Short mmCIF file of C-alpha atoms in Angstrom, two decimals:
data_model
loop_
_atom_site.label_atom_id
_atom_site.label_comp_id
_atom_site.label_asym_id
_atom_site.label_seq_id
_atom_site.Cartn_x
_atom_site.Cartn_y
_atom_site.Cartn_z
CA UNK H 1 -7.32 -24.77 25.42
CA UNK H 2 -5.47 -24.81 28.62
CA UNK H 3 -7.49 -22.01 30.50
CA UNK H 4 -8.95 -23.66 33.50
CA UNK H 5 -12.36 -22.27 34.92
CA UNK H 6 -12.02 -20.99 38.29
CA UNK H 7 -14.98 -21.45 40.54
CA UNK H 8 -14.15 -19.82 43.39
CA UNK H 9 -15.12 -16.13 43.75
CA UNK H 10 -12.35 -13.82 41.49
CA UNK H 11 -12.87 -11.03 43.47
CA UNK H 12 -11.19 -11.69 47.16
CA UNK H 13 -9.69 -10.68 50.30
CA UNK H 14 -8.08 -13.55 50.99
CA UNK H 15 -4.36 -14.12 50.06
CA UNK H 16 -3.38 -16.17 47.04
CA UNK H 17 -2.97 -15.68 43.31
CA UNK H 18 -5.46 -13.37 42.90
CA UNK H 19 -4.63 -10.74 45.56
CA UNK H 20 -5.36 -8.01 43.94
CA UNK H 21 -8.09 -6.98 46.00
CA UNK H 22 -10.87 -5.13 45.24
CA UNK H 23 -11.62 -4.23 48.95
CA UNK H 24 -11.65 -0.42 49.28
CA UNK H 25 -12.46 -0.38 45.38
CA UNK H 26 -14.52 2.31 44.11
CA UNK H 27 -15.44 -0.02 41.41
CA UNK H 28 -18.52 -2.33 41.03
CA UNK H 29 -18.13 -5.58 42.38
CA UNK H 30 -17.15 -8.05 39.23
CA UNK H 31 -19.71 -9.76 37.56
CA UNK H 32 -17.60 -12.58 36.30
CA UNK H 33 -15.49 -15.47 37.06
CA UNK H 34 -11.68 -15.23 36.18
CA UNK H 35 -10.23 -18.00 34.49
CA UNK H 36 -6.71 -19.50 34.72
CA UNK H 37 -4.65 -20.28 31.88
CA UNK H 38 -1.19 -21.03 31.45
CA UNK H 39 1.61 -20.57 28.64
CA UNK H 40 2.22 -24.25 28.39
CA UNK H 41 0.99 -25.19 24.73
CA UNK H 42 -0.14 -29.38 25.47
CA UNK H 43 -0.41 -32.16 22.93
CA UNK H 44 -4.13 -31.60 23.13
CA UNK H 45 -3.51 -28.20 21.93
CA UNK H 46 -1.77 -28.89 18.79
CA UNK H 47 -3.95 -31.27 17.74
CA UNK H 48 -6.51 -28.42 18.51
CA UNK H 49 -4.33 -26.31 16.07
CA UNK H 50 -3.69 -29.25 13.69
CA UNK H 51 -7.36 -29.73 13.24
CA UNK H 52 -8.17 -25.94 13.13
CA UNK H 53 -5.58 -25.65 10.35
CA UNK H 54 -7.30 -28.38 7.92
CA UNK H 55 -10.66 -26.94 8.23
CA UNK H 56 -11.77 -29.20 11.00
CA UNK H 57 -14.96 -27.74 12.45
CA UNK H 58 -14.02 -23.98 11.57
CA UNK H 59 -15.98 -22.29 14.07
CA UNK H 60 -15.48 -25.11 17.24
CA UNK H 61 -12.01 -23.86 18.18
CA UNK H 62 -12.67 -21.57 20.80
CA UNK H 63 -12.11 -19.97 24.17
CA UNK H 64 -14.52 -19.16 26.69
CA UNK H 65 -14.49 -15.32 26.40
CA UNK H 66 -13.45 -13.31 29.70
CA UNK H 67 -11.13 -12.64 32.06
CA UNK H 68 -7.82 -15.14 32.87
CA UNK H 69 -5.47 -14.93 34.87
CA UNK H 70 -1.87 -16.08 33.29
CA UNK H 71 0.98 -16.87 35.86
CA UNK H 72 -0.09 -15.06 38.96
CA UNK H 73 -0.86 -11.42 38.15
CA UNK H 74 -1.26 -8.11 40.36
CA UNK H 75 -3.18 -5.22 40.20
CA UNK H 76 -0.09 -3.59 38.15
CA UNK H 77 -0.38 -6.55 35.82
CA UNK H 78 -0.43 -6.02 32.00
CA UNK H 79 -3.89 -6.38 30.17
CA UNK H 80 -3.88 -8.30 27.20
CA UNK H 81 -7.39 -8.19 24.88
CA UNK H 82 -7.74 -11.44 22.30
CA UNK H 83 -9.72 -13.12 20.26
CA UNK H 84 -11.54 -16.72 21.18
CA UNK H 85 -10.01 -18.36 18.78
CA UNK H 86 -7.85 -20.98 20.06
CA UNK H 87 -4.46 -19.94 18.01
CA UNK H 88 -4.81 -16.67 18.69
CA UNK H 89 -5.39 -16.98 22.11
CA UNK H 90 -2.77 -19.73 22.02
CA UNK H 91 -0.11 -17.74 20.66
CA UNK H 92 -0.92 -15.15 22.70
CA UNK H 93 -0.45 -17.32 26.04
CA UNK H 94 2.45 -19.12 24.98
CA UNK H 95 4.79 -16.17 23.77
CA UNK H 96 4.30 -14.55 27.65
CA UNK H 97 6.28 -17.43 29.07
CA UNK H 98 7.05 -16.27 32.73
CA UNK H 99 4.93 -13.09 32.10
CA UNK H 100 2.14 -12.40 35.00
CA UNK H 101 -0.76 -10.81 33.05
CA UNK H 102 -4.46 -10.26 32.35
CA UNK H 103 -5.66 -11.78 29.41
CA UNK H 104 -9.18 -10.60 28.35
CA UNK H 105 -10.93 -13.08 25.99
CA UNK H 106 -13.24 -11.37 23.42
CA UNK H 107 -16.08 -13.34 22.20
CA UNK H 108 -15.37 -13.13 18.38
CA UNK H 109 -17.61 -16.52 17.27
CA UNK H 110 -14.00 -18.59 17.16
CA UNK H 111 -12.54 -16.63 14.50
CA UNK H 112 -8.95 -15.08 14.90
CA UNK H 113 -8.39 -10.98 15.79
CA UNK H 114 -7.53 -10.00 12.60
CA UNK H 115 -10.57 -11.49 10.67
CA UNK H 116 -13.11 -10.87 13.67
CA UNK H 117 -11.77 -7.18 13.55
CA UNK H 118 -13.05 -6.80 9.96
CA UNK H 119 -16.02 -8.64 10.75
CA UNK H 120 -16.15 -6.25 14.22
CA UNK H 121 -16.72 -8.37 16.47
CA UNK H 122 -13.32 -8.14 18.22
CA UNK H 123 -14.43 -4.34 18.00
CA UNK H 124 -15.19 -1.61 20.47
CA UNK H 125 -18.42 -2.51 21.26
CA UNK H 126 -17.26 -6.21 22.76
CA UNK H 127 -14.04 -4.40 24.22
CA UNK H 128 -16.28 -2.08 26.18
CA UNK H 129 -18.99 -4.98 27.32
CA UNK H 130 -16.37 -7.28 28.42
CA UNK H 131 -14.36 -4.58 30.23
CA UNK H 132 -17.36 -3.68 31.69
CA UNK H 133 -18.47 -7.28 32.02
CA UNK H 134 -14.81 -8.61 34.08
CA UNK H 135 -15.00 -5.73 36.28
CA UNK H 136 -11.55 -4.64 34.86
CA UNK H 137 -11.68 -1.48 36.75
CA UNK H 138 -11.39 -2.85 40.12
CA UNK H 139 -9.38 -5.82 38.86
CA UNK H 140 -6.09 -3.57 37.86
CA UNK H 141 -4.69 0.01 39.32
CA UNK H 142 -3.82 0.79 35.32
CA UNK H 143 -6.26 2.10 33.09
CA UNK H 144 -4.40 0.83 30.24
CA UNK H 145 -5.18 -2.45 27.69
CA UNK H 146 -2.65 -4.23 25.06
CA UNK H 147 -4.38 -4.86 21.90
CA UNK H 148 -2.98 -6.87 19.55
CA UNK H 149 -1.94 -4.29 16.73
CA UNK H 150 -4.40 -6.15 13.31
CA UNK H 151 -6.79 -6.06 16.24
CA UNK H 152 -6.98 -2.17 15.15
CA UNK H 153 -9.32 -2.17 12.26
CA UNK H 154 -12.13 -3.47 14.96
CA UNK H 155 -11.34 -1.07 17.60
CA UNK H 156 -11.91 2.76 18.18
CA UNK H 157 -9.21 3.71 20.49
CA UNK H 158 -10.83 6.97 21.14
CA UNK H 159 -14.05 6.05 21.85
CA UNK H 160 -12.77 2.74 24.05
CA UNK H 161 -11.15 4.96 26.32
CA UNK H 162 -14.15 7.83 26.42
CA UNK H 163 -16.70 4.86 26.98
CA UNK H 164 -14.58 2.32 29.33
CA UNK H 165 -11.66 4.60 30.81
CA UNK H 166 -9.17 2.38 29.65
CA UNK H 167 -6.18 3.40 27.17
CA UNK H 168 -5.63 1.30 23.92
CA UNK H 169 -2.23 0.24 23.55
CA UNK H 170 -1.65 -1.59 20.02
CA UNK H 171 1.05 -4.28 20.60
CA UNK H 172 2.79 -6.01 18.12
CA UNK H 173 1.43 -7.71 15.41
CA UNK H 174 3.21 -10.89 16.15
CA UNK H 175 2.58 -12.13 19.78
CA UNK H 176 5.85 -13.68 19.35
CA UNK H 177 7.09 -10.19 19.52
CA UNK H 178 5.68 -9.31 22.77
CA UNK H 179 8.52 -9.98 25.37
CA UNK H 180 10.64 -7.68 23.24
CA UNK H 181 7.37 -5.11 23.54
CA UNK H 182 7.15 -5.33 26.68
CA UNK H 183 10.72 -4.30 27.87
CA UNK H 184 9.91 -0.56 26.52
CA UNK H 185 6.00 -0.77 25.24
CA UNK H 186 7.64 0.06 21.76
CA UNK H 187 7.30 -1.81 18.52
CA UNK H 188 9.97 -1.34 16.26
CA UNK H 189 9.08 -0.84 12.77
CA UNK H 190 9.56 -4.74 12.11
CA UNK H 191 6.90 -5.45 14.90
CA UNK H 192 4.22 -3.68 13.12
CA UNK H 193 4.60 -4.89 9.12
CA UNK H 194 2.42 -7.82 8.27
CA UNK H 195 4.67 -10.30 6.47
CA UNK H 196 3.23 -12.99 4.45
CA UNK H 197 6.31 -15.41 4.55
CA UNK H 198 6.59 -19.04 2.98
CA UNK H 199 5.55 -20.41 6.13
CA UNK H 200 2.76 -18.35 6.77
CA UNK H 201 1.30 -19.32 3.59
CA UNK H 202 2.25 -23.12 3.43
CA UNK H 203 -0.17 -23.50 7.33
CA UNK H 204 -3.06 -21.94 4.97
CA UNK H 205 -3.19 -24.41 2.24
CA UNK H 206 -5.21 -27.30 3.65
CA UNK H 207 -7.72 -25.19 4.14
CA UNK H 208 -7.54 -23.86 0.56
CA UNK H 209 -7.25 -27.60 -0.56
CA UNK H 210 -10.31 -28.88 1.84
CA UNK H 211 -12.60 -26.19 0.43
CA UNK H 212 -11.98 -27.30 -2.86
CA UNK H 213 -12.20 -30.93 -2.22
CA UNK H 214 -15.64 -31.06 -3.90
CA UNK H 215 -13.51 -30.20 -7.23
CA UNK H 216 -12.08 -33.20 -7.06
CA UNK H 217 -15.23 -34.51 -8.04
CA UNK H 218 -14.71 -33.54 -11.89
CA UNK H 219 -11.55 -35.16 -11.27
CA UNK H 220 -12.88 -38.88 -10.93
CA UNK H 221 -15.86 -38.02 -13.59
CA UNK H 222 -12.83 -37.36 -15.93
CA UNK H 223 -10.97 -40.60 -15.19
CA UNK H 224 -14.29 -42.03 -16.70
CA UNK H 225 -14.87 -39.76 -19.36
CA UNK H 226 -11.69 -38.55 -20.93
CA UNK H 227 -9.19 -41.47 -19.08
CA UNK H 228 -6.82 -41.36 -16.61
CA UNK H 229 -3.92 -38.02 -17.99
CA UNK H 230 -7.76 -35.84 -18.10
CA UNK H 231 -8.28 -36.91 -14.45
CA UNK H 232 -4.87 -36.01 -13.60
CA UNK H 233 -4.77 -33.18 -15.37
CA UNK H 234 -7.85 -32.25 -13.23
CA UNK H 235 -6.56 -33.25 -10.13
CA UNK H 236 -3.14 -31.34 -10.78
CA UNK H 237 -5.01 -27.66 -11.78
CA UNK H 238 -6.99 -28.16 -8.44
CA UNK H 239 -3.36 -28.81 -6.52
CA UNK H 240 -1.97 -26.45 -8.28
CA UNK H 241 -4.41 -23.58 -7.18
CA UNK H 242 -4.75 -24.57 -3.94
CA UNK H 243 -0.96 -25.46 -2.86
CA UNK H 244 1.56 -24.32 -5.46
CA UNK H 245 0.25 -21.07 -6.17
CA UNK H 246 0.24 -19.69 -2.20
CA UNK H 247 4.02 -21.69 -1.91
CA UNK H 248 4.77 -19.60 -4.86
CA UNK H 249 3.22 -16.83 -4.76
CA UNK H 250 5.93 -14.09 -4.43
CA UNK H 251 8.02 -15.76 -7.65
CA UNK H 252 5.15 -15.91 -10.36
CA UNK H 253 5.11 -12.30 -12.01
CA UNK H 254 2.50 -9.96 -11.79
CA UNK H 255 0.25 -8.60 -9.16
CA UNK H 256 -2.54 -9.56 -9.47
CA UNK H 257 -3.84 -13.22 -8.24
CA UNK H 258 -5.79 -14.04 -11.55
CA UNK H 259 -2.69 -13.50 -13.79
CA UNK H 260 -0.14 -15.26 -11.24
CA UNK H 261 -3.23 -18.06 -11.55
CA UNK H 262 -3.14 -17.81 -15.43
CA UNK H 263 0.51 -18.08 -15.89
CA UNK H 264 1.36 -20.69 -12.94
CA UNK H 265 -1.80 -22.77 -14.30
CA UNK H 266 -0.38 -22.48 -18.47
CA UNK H 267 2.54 -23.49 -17.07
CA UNK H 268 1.20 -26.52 -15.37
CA UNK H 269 -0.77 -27.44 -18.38
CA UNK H 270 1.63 -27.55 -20.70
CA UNK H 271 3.38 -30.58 -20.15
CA UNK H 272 -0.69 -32.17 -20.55
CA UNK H 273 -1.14 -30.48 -23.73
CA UNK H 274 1.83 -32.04 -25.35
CA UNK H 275 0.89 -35.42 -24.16
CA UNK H 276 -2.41 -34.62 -25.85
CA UNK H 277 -1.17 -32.81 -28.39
CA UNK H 278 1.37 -35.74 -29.74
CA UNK H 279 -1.21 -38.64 -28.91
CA UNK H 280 -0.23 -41.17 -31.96
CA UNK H 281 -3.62 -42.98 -30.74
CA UNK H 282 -5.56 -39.35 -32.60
CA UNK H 283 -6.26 -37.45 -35.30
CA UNK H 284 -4.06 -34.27 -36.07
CA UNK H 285 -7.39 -31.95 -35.52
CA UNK H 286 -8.22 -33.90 -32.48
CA UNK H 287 -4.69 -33.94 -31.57
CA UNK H 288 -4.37 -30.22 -31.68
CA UNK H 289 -7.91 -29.89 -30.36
CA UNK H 290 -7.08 -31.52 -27.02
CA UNK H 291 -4.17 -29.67 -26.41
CA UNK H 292 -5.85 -26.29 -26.91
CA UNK H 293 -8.80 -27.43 -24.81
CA UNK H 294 -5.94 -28.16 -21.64
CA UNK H 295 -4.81 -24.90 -22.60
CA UNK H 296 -7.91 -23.36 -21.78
CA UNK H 297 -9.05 -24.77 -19.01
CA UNK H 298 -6.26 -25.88 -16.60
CA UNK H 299 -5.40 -21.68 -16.49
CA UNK H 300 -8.73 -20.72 -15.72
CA UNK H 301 -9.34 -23.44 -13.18
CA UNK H 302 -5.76 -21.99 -11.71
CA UNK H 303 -6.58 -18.66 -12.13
CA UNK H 304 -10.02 -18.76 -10.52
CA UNK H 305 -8.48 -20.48 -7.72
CA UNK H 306 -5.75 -18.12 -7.18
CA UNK H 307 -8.55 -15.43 -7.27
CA UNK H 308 -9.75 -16.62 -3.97
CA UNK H 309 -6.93 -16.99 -2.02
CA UNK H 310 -6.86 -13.08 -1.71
CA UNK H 311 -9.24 -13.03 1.09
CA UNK H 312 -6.16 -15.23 2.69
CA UNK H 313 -3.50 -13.32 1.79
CA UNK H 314 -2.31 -10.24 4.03
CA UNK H 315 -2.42 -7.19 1.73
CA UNK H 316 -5.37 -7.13 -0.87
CA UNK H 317 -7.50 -4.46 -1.05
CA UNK H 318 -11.23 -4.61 -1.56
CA UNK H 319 -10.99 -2.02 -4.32
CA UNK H 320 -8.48 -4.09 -5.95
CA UNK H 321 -10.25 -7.41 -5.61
CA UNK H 322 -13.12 -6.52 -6.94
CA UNK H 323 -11.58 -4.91 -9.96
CA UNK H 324 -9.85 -8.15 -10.51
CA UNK H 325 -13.04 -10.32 -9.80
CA UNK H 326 -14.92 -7.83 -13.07
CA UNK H 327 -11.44 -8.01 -15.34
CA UNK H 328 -10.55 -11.10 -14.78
CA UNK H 329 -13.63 -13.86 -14.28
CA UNK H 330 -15.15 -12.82 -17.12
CA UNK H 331 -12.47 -14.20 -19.27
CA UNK H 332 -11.64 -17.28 -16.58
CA UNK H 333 -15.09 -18.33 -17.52
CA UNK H 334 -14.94 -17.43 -21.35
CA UNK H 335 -11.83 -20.42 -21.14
CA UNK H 336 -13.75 -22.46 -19.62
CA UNK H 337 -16.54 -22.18 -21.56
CA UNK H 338 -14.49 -22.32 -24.65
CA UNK H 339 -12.51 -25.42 -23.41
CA UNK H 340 -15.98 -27.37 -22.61
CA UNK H 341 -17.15 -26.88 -26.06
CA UNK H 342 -14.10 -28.01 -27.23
CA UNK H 343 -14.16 -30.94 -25.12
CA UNK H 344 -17.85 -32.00 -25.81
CA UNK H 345 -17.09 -32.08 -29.09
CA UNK H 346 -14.13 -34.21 -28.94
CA UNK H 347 -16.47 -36.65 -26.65
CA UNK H 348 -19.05 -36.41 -29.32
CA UNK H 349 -16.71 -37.35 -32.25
CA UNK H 350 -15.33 -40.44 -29.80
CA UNK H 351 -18.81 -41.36 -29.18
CA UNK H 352 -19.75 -41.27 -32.88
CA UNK H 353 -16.63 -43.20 -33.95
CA UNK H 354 -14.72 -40.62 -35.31
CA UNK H 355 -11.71 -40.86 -33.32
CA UNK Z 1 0.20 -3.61 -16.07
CA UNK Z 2 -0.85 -6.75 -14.52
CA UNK Z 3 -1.06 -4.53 -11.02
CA UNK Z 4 -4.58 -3.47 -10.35
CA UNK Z 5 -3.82 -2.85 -6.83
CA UNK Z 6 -2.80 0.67 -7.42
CA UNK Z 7 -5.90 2.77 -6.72
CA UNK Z 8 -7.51 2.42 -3.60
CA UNK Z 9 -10.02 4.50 -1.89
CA UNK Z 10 -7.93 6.05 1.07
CA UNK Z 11 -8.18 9.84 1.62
CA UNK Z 12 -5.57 11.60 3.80
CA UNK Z 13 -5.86 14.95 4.98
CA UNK Z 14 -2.91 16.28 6.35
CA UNK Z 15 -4.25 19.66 7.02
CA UNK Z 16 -6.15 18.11 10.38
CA UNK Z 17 -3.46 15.73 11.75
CA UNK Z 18 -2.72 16.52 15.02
CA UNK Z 19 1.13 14.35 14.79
CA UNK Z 20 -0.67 11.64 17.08
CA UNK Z 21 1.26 8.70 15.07
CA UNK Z 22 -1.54 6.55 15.85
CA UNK Z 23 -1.97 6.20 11.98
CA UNK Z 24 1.56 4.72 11.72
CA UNK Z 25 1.02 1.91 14.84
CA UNK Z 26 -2.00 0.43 13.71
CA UNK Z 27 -1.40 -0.16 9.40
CA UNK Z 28 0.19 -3.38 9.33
CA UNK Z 29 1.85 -2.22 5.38
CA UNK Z 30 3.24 1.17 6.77
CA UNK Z 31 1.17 3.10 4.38
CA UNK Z 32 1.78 6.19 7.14
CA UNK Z 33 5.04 6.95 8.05
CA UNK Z 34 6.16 9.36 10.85
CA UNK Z 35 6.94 12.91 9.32
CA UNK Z 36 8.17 15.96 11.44
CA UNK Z 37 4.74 17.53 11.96
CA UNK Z 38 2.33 15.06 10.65
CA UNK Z 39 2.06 11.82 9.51
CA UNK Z 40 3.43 11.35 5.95
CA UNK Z 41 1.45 9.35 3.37
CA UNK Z 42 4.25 6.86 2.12
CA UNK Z 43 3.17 3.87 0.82
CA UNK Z 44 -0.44 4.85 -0.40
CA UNK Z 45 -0.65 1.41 -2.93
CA UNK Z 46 -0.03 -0.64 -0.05
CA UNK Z 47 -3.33 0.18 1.88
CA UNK Z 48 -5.50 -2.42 1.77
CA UNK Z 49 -8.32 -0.75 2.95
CA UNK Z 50 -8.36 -2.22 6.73
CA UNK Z 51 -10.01 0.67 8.42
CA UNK Z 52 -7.36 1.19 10.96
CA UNK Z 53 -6.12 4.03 10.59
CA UNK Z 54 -9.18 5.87 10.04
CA UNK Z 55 -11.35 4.31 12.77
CA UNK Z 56 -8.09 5.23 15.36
CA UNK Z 57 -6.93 8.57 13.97
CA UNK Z 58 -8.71 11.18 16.98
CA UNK Z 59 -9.34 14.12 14.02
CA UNK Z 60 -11.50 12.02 11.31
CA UNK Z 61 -7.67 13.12 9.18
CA UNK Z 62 -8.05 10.18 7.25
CA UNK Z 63 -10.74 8.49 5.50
CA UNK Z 64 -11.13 4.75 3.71
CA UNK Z 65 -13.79 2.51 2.59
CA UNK Z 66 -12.99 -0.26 4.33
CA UNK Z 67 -13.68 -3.60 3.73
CA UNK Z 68 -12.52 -7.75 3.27
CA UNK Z 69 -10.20 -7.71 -0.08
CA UNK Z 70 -11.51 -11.41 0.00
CA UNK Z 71 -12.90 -12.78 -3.89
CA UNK Z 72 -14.72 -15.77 -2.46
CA UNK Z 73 -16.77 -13.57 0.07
CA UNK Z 74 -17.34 -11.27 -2.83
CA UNK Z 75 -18.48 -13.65 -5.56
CA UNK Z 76 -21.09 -15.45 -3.34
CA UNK Z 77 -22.41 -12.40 -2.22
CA UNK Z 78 -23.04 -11.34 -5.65
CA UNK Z 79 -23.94 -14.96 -6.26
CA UNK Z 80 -26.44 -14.74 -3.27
CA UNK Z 81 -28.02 -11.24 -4.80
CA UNK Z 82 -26.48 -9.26 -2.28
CA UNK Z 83 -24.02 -6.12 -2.74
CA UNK Z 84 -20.26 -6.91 -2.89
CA UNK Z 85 -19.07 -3.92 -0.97
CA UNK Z 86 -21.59 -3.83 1.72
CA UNK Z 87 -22.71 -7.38 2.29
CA UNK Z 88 -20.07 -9.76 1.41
CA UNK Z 89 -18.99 -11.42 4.72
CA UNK Z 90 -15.37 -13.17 5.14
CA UNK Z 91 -15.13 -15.62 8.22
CA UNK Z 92 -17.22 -17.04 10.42
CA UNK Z 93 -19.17 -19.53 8.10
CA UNK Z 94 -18.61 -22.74 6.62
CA UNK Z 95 -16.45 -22.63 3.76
CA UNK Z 96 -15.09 -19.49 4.46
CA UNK Z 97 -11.46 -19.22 4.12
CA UNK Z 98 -10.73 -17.34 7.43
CA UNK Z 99 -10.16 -19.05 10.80
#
């Protein structure tokens, strides 16, 4: 973070920075400090973002929630409302490069606007406390507040501006977008579609691959079990889930995650079951056995992995992901189940000599 | 086939918009789209039940169930005994795959 606490009173008569006095105010004097923050994004910061991107203490990447200051900002000054999350206050502060503005920090527990606003906590309850909270009346002449646009399904704009005063004004959904914004206050229809573009989903996938580290578990009991091509093939289902599928996510056919998961992970698994499936060091039966076995669990493995990356991607619905989660895991697990059995026995027939 | 994302659970009554356009500034798919005298349900398979637009739109015009289209927060809140709809909870805890 680069927002600097401010000890000084915010609220002065004295010339500087903060000059927009609140002498002759008919607000209530403000309760809290104003912080300073700049647009500068520092080393320190993207190694904040770094970390925050592989998982790295998920809810430690935060913002003290409240007022800042950004550049040196009057009483005509836009308002900007974000989240305490570190990128999204980052991004925020960085894309109003030579901007003076408000920025009002929500306290949304270090998780970014979009996900806090379905959570509501960036919602219009915290809007409303921490306009009341900063003082924002007597802070600004406006009565108006930029919220960022996936902010939305958090915030009330009716009821924001019966209980605080203050006018919601959805921005873009891209603070990138925001100098362009700002030169009319109108988002073009670009501004407000969520994309979900190759780079978009390539920053998610160490997360997705940290959370299913523990996975990687069956992958070393394989190597011990089954040899070294079962451990990879393990490994390489688990890779595949986490990192191929949301790289190629647009390309594999279908809709719906489980199938994209199904057909990306068959694919993946076939090169395994031939090397299974023409092992000269087994049986025919067992040959054919192994193969099938691959076959039914690298897909499901896949599939059930690509399942969960919905609540990552930008456009499921609820309605749909739970109709997947009842059509779909049902028959992820009947593979699995199926391709257990199957490899049991063929441990059991290795154990009793028979291959 | 395949797409099981058609049905969701959005309701739009155009009868009671009032032409604000809020509806079509704050859905991120453009499900709404600006009509002549009221907003104009486009895109209705692209809602993915946010809340939006029906927690913004002044006349109560348009109602959703909203909610987290997120599996993981779904399964282990029917893995935890709770209710999938109601109680599954997407960020803010360990493991969770928002940030």
């Amino acid at each position: 973070m680069d927002g600097r606490e401010e000890t000084g009173p915010r609220c002065s008569c004295l010339p500087g920075p903060q000059a927009q006095s609140c002498c002759g105010s008919t607000g209530s004097a403000p309760a809290e400090e104003v912080r300073t923050a700049t647009s500068r994004i520092t080393l320190a910061n993207r190694l904040d973002h770094l970390l925050a991107r592989w998982g790295w203490n998920r809810e430690g990447h935060r913002v003290e929630p409240g007022l800042y200051r950004l550049s040196r900002p009057a009483a005509d000054s836009p308002v900007f409302a974000s989240a305490n999350y570190t990128l999204s206050f980052d991004a925020l502060r960085s894309a109003l490069v030579g901007v003076d503005a408000w920025i009002l920090v929500l306290d949304t527990k270090g998780i970014n606007v979009w996900c806090a606003a379905g959570k509501g906590t960036f919602g219009t309850d915290e809007l409303v406390r921490r306009i009341r909270a900063a003082g924002l009346e007597s802070v600004v002449s406006h009565r108006k507040i930029i919220v960022p646009q996936l902010g939305a399904p958090g915030i009330a704009a009716p009821e924001v501006a019966r209980r605080s005063g203050f006018a919601v004004e959805y921005g873009p959904v891209r603070a990138r977008d925001l100098p362009e914004y700002l030169k009319t206050h109108t988002a073009i229809p670009a501004m407000r579609r969520v994309e979900f573009p190759i780079a978009d989903r390539i920053v998610l996938a160490p997360v997705e691959l940290v959370l299913a580290l523990p996975m990687f578990l069956a992958a070393i009991v394989l190597w011990y079990l089954a040899g070294p091509v079962a451990a990879l093939a393990a490994a390489s289902a688990i890779l595949t889930g986490t990192v191929l599928f949301p790289i190629l996510l647009p390309f594999v056919p279908t809709r719906d995650f489980s199938t994209k998961g199904l057909i990306l992970g068959a694919i993946v698994a076939l090169p395994f079951a031939f090397s299974f499936g023409t092992s000269p060091a087994l049986p025919s039966w067992a040959a054919a056995l192994s193969a099938v076995t691959v076959l039914l669990i690298m897909p499901a493995v896949v599939a059930y992995l690509a399942l969960n990356f919905t609540g990552s991607s930008t456009f499921t619905s609820r309605t749909g992901v739970k109709k997947e989660i009842f059509r779909y895991v049902p028959v992820m697990a009947v593979m699995v189940v199926a391709g257990l059995l199957a490899g049991i026995a063929l441990g059991a027939s290795r154990l009793m000599g028979v291959i | 086939m395949y797409d099981i994302y058609t049905e969701t659970s959005l309701r739009y009554d155009p009868d009671r918009c009032i032409n604000c356009r809020r509806c079509t500034q704050v859905c991120p798919h453009a499900v709404f789209t600006e009509g002549p005298d009221r907003a104009e349900l486009a895109r209705p398979s692209a809602c993915m039940e946010c809340g939006a637009c029906a927690l913004n739109c002044p006349v109560q015009a348009i109602t959703v169930q909203s909610g987290v289209g997120c599996a993981w927060a779904m399964i282990a809140a029917a893995l935890r005994g709770k209710d999938m709809d109601t109680e599954s909870s997407c960020g803010g805890n360990d493991g969770s795959c928002c940030g």
